[in-house]
CSV table of C-alpha atoms in Angstrom, one decimal:
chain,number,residue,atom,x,y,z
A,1,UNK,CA,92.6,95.6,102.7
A,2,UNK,CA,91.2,97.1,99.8
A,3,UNK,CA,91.6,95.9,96.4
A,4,UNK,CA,92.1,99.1,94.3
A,5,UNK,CA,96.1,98.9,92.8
A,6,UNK,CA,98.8,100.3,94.5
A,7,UNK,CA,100.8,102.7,92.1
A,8,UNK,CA,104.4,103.0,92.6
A,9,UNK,CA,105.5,106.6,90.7
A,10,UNK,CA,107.1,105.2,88.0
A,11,UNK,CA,104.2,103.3,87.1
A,12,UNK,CA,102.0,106.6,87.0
A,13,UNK,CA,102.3,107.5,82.8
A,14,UNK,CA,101.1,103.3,81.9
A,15,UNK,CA,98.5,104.0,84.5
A,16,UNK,CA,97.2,107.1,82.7
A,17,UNK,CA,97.4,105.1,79.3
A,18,UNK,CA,95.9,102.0,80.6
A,19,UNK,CA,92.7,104.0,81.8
A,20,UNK,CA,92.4,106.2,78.8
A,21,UNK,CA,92.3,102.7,77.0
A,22,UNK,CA,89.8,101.5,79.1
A,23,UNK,CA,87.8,104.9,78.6
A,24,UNK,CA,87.8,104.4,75.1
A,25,UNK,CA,86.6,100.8,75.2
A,26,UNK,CA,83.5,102.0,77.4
A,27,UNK,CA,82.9,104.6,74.8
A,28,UNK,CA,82.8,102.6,71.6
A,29,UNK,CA,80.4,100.4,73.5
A,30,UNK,CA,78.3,103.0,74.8
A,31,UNK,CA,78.1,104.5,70.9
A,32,UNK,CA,78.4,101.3,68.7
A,33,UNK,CA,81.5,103.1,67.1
A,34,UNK,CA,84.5,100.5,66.1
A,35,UNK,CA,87.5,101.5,67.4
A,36,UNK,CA,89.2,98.2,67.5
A,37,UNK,CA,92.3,99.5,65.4
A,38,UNK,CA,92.8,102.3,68.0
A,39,UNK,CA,92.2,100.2,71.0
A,40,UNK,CA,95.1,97.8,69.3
A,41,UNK,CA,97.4,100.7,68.8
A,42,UNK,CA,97.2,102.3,72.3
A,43,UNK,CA,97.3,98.4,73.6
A,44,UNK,CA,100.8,98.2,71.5
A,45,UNK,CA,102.0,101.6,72.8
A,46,UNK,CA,101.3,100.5,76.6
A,47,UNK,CA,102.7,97.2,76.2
A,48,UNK,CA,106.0,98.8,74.7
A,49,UNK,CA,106.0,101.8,77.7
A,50,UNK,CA,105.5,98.6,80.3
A,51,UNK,CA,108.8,96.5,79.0
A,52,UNK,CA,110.3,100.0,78.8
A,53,UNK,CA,109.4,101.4,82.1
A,54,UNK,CA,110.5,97.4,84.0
A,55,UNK,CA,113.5,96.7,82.2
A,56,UNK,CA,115.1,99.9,82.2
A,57,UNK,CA,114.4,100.2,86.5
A,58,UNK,CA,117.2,102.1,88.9
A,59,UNK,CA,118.3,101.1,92.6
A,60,UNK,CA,115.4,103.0,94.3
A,61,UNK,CA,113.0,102.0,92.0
A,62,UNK,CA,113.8,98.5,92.4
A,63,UNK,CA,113.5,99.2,96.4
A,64,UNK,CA,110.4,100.5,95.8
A,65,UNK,CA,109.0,97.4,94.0
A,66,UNK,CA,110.8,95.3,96.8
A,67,UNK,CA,109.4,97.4,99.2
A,68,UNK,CA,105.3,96.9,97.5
A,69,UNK,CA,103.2,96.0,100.0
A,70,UNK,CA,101.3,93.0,98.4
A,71,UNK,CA,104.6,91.9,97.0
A,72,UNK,CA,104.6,87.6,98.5
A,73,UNK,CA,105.8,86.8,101.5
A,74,UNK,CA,107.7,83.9,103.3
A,75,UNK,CA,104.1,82.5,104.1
A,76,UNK,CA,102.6,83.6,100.4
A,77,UNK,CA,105.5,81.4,98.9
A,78,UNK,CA,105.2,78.7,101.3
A,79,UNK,CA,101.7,78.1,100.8
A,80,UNK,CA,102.4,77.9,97.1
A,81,UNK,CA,105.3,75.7,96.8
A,82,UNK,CA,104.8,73.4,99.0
A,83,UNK,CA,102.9,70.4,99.5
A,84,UNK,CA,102.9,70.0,103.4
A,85,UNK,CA,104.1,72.6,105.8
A,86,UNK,CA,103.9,72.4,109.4
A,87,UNK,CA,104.8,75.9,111.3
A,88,UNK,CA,107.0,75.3,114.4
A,89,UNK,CA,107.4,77.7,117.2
A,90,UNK,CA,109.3,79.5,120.1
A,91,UNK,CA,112.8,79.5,120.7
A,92,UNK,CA,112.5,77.3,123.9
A,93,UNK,CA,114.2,80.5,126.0
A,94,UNK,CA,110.3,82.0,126.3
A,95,UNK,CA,110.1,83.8,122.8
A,96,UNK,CA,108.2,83.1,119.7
A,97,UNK,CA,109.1,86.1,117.5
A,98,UNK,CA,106.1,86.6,115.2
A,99,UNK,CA,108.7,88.8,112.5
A,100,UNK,CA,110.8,85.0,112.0
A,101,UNK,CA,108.4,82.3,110.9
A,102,UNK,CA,109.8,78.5,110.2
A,103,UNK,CA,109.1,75.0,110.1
A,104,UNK,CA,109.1,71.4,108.2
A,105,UNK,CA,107.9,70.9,104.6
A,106,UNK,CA,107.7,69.0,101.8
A,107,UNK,CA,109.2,69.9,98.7
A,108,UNK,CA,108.8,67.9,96.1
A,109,UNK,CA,110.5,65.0,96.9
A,110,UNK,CA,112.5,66.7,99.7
A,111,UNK,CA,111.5,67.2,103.3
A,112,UNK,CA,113.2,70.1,104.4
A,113,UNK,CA,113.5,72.9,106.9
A,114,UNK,CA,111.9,76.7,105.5
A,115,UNK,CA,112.8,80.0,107.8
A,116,UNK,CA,112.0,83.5,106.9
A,117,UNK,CA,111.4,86.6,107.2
A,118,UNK,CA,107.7,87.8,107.5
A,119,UNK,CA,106.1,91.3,107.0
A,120,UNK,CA,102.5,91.8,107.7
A,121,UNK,CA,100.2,92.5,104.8
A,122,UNK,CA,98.4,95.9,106.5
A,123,UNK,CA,99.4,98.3,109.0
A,124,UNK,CA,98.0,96.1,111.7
A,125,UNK,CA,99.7,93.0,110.7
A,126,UNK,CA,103.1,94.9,109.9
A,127,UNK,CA,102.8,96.3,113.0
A,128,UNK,CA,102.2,92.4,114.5
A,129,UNK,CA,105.0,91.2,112.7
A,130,UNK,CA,107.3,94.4,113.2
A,131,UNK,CA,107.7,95.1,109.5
A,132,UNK,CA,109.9,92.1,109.5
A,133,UNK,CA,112.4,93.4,111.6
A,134,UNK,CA,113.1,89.9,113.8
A,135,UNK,CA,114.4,90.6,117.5
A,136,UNK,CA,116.9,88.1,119.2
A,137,UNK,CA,114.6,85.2,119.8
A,138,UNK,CA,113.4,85.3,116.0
A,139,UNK,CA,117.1,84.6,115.5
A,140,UNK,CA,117.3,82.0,118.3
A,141,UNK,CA,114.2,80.1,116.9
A,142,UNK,CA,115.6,79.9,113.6
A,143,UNK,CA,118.6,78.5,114.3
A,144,UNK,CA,117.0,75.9,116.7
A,145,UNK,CA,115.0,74.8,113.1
A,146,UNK,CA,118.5,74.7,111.5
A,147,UNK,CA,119.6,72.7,114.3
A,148,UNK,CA,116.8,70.2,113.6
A,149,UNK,CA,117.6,70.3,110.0
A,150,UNK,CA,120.9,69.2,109.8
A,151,UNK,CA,120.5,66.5,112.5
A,152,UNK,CA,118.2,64.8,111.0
A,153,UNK,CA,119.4,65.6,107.2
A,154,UNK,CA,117.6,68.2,105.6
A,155,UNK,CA,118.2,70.6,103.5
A,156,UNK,CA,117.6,74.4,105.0
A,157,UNK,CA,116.1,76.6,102.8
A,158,UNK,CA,115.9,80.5,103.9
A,159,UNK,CA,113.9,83.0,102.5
A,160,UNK,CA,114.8,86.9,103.5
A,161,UNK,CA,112.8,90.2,103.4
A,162,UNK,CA,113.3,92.5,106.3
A,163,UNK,CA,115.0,96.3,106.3
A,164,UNK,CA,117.0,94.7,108.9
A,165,UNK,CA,117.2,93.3,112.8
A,166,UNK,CA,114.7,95.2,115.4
A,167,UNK,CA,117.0,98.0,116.3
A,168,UNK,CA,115.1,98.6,119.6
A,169,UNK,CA,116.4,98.5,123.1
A,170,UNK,CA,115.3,95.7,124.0
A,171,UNK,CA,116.8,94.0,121.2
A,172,UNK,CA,119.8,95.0,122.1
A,173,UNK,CA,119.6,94.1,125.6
A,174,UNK,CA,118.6,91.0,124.6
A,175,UNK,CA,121.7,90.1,122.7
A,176,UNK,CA,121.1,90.9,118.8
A,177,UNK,CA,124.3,91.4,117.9
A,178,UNK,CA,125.0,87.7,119.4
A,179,UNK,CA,122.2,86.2,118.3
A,180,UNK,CA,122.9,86.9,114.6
A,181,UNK,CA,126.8,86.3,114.9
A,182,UNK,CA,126.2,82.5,116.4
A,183,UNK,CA,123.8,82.3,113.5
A,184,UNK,CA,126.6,82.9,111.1
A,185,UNK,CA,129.1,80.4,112.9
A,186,UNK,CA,126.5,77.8,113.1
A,187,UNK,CA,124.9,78.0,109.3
A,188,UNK,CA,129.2,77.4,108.2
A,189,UNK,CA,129.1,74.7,109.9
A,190,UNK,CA,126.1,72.8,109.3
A,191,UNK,CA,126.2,69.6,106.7
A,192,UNK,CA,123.1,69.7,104.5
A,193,UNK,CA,122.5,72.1,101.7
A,194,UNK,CA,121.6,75.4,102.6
A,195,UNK,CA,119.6,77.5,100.0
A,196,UNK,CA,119.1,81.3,100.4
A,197,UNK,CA,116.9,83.7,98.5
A,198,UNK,CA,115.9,87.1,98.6
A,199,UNK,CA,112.4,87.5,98.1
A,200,UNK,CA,112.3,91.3,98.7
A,201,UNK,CA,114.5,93.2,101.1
A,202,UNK,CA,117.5,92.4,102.6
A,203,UNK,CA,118.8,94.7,104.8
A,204,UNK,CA,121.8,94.9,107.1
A,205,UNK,CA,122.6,91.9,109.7
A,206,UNK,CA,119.0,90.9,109.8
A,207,UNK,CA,119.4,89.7,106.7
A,208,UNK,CA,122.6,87.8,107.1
A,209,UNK,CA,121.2,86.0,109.9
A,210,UNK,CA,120.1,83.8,107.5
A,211,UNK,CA,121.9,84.3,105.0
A,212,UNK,CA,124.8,82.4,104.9
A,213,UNK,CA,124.5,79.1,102.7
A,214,UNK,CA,125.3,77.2,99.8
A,215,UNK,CA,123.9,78.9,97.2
A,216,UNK,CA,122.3,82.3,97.2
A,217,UNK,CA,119.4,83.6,94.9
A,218,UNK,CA,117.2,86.6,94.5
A,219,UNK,CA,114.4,87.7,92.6
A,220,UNK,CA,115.3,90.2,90.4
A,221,UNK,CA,113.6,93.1,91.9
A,222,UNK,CA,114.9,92.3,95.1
A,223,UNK,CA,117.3,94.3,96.9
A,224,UNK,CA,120.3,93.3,99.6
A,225,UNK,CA,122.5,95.9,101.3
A,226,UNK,CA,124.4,96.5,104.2
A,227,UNK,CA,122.2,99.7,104.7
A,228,UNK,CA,119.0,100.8,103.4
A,229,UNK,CA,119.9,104.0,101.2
A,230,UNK,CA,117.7,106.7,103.3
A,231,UNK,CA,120.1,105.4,106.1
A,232,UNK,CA,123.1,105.7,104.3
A,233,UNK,CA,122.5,108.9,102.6
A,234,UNK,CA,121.6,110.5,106.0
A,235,UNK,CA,124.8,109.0,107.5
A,236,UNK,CA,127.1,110.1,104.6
A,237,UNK,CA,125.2,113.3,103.9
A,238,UNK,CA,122.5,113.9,106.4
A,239,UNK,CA,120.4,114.4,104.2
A,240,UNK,CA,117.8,111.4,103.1
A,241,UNK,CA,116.8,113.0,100.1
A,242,UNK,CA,119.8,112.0,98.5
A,243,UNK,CA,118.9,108.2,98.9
A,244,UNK,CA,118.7,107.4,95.1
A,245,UNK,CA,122.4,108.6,94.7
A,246,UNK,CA,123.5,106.5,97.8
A,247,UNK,CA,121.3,103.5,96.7
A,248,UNK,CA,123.7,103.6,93.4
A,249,UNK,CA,126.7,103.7,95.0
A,250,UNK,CA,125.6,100.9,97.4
A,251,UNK,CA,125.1,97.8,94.5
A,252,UNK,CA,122.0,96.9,95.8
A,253,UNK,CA,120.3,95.3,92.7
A,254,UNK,CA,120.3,92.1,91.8
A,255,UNK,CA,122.5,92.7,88.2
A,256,UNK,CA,124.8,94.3,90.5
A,257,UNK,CA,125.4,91.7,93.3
A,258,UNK,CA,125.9,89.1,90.6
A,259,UNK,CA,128.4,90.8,88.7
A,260,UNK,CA,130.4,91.7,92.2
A,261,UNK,CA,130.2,87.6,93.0
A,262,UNK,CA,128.0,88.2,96.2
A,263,UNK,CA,125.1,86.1,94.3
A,264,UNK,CA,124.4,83.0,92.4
A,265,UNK,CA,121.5,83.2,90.6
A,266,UNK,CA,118.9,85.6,89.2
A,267,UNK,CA,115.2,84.5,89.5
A,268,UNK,CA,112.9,86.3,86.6
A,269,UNK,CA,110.3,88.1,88.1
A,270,UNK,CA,106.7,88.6,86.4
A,271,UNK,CA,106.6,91.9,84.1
A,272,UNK,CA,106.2,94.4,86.8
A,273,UNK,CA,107.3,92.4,89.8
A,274,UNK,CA,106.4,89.6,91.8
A,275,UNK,CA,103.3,91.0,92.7
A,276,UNK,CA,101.4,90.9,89.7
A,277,UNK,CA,101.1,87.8,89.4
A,278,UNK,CA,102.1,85.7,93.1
A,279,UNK,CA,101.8,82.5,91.4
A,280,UNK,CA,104.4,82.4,88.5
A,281,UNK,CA,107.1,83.8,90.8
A,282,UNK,CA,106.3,81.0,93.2
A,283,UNK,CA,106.4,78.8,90.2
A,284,UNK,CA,110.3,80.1,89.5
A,285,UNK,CA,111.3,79.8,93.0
A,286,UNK,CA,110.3,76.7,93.5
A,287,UNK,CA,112.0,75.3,90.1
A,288,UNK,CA,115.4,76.9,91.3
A,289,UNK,CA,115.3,76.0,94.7
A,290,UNK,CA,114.2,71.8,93.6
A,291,UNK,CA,117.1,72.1,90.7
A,292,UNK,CA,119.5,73.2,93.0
A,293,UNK,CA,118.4,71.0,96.4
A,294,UNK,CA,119.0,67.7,93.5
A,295,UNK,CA,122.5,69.4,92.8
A,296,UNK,CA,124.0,69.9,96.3
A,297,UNK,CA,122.8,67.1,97.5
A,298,UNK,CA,125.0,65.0,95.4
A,299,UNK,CA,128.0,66.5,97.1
A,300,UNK,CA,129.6,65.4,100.5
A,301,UNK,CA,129.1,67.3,103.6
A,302,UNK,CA,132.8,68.0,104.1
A,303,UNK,CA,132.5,69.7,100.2
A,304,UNK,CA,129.6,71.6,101.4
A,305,UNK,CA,131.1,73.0,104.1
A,306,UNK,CA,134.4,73.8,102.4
A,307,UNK,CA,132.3,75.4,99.1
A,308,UNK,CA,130.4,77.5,101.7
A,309,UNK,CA,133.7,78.5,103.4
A,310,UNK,CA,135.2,79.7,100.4
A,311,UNK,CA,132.0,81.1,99.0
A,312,UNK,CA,132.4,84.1,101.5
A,313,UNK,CA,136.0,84.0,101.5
A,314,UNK,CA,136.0,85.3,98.0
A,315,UNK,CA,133.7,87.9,99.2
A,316,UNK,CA,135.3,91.4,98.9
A,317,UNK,CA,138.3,90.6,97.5
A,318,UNK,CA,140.0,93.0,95.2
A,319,UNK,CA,143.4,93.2,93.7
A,320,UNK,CA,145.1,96.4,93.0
A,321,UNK,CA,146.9,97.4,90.2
């Protein structure tokens, strides 16, 4: 894959002020003219238009940015915050799904059990891993991990990115929809801590098919919705164009799911997102994730389970005036 950046449109006015920096640079050099004081002032003005441009993002934007294709994946984050991993496979019913990865690590001082989504890094690999998009037996195998987990005691931690469950025929005919509902039943019921973060997209029931646990994080240019905004706008209005408007009216942003009590915790991205610098978001994910495993595993397994039954209960709850 090549290395030149990938610019996102929003990011196209600091890339025009970034290179005109760099153009003067070469020049002074080239012509032994000081232009430090200039250099300093453009590097103050791009600095300024970077915390303006990343801290004042919309929906869309923040889909976009989810969306980046070198943005880290289940596997990126793994390798970085762990000390041992061993990938397990297949969901013993003849099915290894490729677009589901899981298996045993060590976390610090916790063993525990990592599932999660996984997009490819190229067409070729996306194409390999389905974009993420995790058919039936991806679904199986993970909760045969989760079974492992809590039968030998430890904790589950999930990480989700995918636009949502394969929506292909053969999915279907293979028993999605069932596969992802005995997910659900199974993950309330299960008696270690379960941790869940978003760590780019989470789309529809493919997300929630590992989504239900204890305590649920993103990053904060993440995005989680019932419905990608392209698909809701053509639903609502046929008309995808209108994505950004539906994409507001969805609450798909971080800021917005914690205020609406869908999520618990907010993890601080690196200026400009996760995938500017791979390593400190790993770093921040795997601070949360050891803070809160040493938390919930303090509390009974009958508590857990009751917390995590209430948890959703509260979900969508309004009162009316």
């Amino acid at each position: 894959m090549s290395d030149r950046p990938i610019l996102l449109d929003f990011e196209k006015p600091l890339v025009e002020l970034e290179g005109k920096i760099e153009q003067i640079r070469n020049l002074s050099q080239e012509t032994n003219v000081d232009v430090s004081d200039q250099i300093e002032h453009l590097e103050q003005r791009a600095d300024q238009l970077r915390r303006e441009i990343f801290h004042n993002l919309g929906p869309m934007q923040r889909m976009q940015i989810a969306r980046h294709p070198r943005r880290p994946s289940t596997l990126d984050y793994v390798q970085a915050i762990t000390d041992e991993w061993l990938e397990l496979h297949g969901d013993r019913r003849g099915n290894d799904d490729p677009a589901l990865v899981g298996g045993i690590a060590k976390l610090g001082d916790w063993s525990v059990v990592i599932v999660g989504h996984q997009k490819g890094r190229d067409t070729k690999d996306n194409i390999a891993r389905n974009f993420g998009m995790a058919a039936p037996g991806g679904y199986r195998k993970a909760l045969r991990l989760m079974e492992y987990a809590d039968r030998f005691g430890m904790p589950i931690v999930t990480l989700i990115d995918t636009p949502g469950a394969d929506p292909g025929v053969s999915a279907e005919e293979q028993g999605q929809g069932e596969a992802i509902a005995v997910n659900l039943r199974q993950m309330f019921s299960f008696s270690v801590p379960i941790i869940c973060t978003v760590i780019g997209e989470g789309g529809s029931g493919g997300a929630l098919g590992i989504g239900v646990g204890d305590h649920l994080m993103m990053f904060e240019n993440s995005v989680y919705t019932v419905a990608t905004p392209e698909a809701c706008a053509a639903i609502l209005w046929r008309d995808s164009a209108k994505a950004p408007k539906a994409a507001e009216a969805l609450k798909i942003t971080a800021n917005d799911l914690e205020r609406l009590g869908i999520i618990d915790q907010i993890l601080a991205e690196p200026l400009g997102g996760s995938h500017r610098d791979p390593l400190k978001a790993a770093a921040a994910l795997k601070s949360a994730l050891i803070s809160n495993l040493s938390r919930l595993s303090k509390m009974e397994a009958s508590d857990l389970q009751e917390h995590r039954y209430q948890k959703f209960r509260k979900m969508g709850v309004f009162l009316e005036g």
